[in-house]
Short mmCIF file of C-alpha atoms in Angstrom, two decimals:
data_model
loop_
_atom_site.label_atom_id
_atom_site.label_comp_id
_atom_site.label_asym_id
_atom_site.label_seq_id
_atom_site.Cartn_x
_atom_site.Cartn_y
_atom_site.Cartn_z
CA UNK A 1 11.01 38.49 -40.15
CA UNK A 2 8.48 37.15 -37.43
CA UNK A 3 7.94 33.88 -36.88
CA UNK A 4 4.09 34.24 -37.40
CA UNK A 5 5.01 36.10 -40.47
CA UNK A 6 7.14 32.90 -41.71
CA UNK A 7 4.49 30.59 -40.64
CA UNK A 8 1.93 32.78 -42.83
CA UNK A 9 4.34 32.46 -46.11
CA UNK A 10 5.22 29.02 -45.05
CA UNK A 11 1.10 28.63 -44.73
CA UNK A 12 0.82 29.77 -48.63
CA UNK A 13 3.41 28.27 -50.65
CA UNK A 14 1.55 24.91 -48.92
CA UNK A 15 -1.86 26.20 -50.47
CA UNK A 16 -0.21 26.52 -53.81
CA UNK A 17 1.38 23.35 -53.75
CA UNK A 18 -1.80 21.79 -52.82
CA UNK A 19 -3.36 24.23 -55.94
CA UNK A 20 0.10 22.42 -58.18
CA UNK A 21 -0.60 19.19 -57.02
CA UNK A 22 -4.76 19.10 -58.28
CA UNK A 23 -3.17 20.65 -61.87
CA UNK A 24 -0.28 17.71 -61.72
CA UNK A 25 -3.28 15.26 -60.96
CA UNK A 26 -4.99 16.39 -64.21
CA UNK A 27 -1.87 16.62 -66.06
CA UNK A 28 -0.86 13.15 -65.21
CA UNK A 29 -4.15 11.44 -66.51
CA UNK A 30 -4.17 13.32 -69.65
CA UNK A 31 -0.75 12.36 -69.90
CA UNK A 32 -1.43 8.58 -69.00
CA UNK A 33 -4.63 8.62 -71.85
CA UNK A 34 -2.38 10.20 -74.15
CA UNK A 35 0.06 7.30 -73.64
CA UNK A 36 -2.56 4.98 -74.05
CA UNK A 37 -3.74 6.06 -77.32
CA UNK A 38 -0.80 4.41 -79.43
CA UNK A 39 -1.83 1.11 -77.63
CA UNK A 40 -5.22 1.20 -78.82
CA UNK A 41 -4.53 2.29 -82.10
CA UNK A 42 -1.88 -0.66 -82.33
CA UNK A 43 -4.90 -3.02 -81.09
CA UNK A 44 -7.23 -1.86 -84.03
CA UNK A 45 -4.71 -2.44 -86.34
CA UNK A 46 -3.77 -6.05 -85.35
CA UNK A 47 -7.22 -6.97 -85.34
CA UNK A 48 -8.28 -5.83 -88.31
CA UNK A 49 -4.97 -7.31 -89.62
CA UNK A 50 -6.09 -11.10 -87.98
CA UNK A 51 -9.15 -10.75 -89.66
CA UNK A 52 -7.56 -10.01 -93.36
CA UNK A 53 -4.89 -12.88 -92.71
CA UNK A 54 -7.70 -15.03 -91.84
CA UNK A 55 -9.37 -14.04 -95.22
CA UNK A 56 -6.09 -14.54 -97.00
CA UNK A 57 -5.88 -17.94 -95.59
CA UNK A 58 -9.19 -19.02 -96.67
CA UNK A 59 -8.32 -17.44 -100.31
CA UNK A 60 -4.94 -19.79 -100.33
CA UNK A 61 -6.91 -22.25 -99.61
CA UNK A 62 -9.87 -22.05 -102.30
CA UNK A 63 -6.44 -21.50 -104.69
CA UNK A 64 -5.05 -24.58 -103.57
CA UNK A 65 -8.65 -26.64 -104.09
CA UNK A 66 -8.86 -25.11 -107.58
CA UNK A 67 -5.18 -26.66 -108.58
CA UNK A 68 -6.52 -29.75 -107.22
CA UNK A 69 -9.45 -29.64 -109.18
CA UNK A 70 -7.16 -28.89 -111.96
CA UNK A 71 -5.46 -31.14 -111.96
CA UNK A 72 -7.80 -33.90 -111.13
CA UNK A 73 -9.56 -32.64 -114.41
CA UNK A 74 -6.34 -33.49 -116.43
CA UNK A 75 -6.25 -36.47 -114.75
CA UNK A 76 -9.45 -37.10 -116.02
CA UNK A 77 -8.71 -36.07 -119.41
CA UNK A 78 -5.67 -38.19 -119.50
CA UNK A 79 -7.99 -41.30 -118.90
CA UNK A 80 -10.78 -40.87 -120.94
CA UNK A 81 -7.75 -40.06 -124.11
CA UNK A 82 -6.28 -43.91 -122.71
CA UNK A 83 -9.81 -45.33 -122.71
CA UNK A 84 -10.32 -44.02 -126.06
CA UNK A 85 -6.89 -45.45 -127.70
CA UNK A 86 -7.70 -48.89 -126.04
CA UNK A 87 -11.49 -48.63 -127.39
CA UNK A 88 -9.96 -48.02 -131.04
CA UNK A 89 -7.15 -51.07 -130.02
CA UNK A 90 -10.19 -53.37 -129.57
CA UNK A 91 -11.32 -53.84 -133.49
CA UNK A 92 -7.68 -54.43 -134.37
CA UNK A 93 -7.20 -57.90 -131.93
CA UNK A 94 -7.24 -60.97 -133.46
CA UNK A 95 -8.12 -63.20 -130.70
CA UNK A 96 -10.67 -63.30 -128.17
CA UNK A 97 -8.78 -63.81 -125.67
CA UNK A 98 -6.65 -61.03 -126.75
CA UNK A 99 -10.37 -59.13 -126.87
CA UNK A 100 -11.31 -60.11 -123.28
CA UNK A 101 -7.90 -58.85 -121.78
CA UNK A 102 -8.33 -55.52 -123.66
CA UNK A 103 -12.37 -54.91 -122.72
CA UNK A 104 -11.31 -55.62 -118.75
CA UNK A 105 -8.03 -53.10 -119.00
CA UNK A 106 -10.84 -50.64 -120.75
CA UNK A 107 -13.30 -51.78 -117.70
CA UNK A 108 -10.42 -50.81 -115.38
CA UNK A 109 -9.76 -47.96 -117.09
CA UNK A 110 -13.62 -46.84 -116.30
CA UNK A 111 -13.50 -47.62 -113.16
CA UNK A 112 -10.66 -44.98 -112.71
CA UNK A 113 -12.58 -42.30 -114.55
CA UNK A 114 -15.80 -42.95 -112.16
CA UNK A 115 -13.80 -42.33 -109.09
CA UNK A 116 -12.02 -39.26 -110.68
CA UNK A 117 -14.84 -38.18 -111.37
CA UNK A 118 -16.84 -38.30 -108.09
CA UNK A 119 -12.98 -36.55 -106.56
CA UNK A 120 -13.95 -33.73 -109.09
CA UNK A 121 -17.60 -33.39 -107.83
CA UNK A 122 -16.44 -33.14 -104.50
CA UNK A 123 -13.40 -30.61 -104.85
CA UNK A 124 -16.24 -28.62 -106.91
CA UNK A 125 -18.68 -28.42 -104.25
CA UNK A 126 -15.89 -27.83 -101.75
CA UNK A 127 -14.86 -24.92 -103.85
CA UNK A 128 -18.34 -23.41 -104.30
CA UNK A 129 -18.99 -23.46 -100.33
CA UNK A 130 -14.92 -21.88 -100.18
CA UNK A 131 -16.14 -19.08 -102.88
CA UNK A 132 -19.16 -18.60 -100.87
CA UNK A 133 -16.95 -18.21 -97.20
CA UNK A 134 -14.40 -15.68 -99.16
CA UNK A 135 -17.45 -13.43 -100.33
CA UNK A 136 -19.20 -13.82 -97.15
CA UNK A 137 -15.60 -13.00 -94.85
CA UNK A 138 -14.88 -10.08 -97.94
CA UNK A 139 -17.86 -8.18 -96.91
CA UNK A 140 -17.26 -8.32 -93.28
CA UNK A 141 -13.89 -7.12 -93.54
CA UNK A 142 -14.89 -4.23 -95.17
CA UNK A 143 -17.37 -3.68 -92.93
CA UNK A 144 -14.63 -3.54 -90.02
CA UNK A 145 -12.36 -2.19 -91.65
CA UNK A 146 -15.35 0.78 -92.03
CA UNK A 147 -15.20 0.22 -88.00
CA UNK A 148 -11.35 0.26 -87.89
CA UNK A 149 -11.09 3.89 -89.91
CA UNK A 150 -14.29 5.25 -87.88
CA UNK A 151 -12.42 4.20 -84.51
CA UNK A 152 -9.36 5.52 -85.25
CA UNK A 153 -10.45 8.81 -86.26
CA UNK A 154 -12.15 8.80 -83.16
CA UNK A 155 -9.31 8.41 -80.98
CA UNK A 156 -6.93 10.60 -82.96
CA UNK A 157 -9.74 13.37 -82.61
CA UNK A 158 -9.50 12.69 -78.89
CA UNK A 159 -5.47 12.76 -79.17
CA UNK A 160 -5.95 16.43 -80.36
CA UNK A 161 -8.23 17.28 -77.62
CA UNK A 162 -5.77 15.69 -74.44
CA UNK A 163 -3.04 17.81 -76.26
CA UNK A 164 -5.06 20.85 -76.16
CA UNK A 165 -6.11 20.36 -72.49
CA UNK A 166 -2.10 19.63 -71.73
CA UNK A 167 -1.08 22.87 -73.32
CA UNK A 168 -3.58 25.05 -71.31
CA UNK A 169 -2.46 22.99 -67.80
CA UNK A 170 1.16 23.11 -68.96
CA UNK A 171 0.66 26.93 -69.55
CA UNK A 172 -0.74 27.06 -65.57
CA UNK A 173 1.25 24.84 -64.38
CA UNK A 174 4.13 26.78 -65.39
CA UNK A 175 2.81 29.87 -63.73
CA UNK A 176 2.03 28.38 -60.84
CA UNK A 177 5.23 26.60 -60.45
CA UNK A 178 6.78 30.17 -60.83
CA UNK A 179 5.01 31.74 -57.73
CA UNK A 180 6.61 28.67 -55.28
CA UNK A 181 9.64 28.31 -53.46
CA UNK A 182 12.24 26.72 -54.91
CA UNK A 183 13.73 24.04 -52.46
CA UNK A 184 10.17 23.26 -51.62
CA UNK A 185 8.62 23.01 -55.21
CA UNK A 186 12.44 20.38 -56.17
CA UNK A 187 11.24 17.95 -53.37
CA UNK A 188 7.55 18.51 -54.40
CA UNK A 189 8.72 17.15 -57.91
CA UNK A 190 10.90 15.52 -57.06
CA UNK A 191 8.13 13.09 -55.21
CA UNK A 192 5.81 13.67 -57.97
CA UNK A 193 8.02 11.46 -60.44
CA UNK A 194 8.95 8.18 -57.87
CA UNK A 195 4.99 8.48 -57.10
CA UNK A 196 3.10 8.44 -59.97
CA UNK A 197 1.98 12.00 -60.02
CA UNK A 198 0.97 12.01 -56.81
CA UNK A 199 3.17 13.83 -54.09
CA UNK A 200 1.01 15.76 -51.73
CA UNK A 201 -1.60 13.71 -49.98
CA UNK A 202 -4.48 15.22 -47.62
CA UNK A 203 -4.89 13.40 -44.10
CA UNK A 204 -8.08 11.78 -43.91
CA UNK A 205 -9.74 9.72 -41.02
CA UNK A 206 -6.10 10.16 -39.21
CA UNK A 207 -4.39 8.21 -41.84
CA UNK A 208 -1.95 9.45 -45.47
CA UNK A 209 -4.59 9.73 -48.06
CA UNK A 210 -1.47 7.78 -50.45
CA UNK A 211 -0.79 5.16 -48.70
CA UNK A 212 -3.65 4.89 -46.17
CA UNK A 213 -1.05 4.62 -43.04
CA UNK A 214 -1.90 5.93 -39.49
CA UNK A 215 -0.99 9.51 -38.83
CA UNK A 216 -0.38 10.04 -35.42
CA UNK A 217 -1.65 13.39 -33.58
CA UNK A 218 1.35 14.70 -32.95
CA UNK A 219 2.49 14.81 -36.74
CA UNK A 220 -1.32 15.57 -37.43
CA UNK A 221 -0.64 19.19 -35.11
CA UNK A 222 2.71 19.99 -36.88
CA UNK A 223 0.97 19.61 -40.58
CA UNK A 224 -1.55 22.29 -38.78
CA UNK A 225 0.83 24.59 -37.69
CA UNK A 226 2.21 25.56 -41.32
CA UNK A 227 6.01 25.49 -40.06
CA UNK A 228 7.41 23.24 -43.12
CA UNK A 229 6.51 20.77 -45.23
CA UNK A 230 5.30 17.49 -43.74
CA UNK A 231 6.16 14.06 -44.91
CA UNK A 232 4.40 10.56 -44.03
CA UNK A 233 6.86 8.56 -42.37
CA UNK A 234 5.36 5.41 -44.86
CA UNK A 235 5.45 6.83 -48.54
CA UNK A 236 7.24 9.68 -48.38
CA UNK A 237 4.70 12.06 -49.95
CA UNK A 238 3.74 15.67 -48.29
CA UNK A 239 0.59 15.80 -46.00
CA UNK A 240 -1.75 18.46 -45.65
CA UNK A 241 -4.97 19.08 -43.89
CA UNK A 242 -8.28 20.31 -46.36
#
């Protein structure tokens, strides 16, 4: 075969990988948004999940007020059944003194129930503004989670479409890939995976449009003369001219 004939092949299998490489670029962010889709799903999820154990906690709490206030009220029971007892105690002493130490127990006895019972009208009013915060924090949540199910269906629906895209560019990929050379399309991919998806780089203001390094003229004449595949001497991906 001629050497301008070579050149000429050499010349096209260059163009296709240049066509391979724009597909792989497409391919690769589909790919990379697909990936990314689990991630935000997870994020929705613990969110929403933050916001219900932060409901939950409030709810544990307004339970453990309302044993309080239980049993605060017992408390309360339990003195006003002593002050009663003592009360009925009262006609049955025989001496005054006797009397006296009886009426200041009872007095004592009072002063108990008063302070139980301002401990009661606090827990209550503590428990009211608690009910109020788990109604309030109830009807957000099911307003996000409303969001959460509206978002996710959202990116699921946009999961289906990046695997639709992928199929068609896998299907001409694959077609593609079948028209190039063999040795030259294993060290194109074989670039494409230690680079991110991106192994063929156009020269542009005399420098590797990868890695933004100098090429010199020299190299800059051999990528124009189609002979073989080209390689920047900084990141190792293929060069080509637009």
């Amino acid at each position: 075969r001629s050497t301008k004939k070579v050149h000429m092949e050499t010349a096209e299998q260059i163009k296709l990988l240049i066509e391979l490489q724009k597909l792989d670029e497409q391919i690769y962010k589909f790919r990379k948004r697909k990936n990314d889709i689990p991630v935000r799903i997870k994020f929705l999820e613990d969110e929403f999940k933050k916001k219900g154990d932060g409901l939950r906690a409030v709810q544990d709490a307004f339970k453990t007020q309302q044993v309080k206030q239980k049993d605060r009220e017992n408390d309360l029971a339990s003195k006003e059944e002593t002050i009663k007892k003592s009360q009925a105690q009262l006609y049955q002493l025989k001496t005054n003194k006797e009397y006296q130490a009886m009426q200041h127990e009872i007095d004592g006895h009072n002063a108990d129930k008063s302070v139980i019972e301002d401990e009661i009208l606090v827990i209550f009013d503590e428990n009211e503004a608690k009910k109020k915060d788990i109604d309030k924090q109830k009807s957000i949540l099911a307003e996000e989670e409303k969001k959460s199910a509206q978002e996710k269906e959202r990116v699921n629906s946009e999961l289906k479409e990046i695997e639709e895209k992928l199929a068609v560019l896998d299907g001409q990929r694959k077609e593609l890939a079948g028209k190039i050379d063999k040795i030259m399309l294993n060290k194109y991919e074989r670039i494409l995976k230690g680079k991110n998806g991106l192994a063929m780089v156009p020269v542009m203001h005399d420098a590797c449009g990868g890695c933004n390094m100098n090429v010199p003229p020299q190299v800059i004449n051999e990528i124009q003369m189609h002979k073989s595949l080209i390689f920047c001497e900084s990141c190792a991906r293929i060069l080509y001219i637009e």
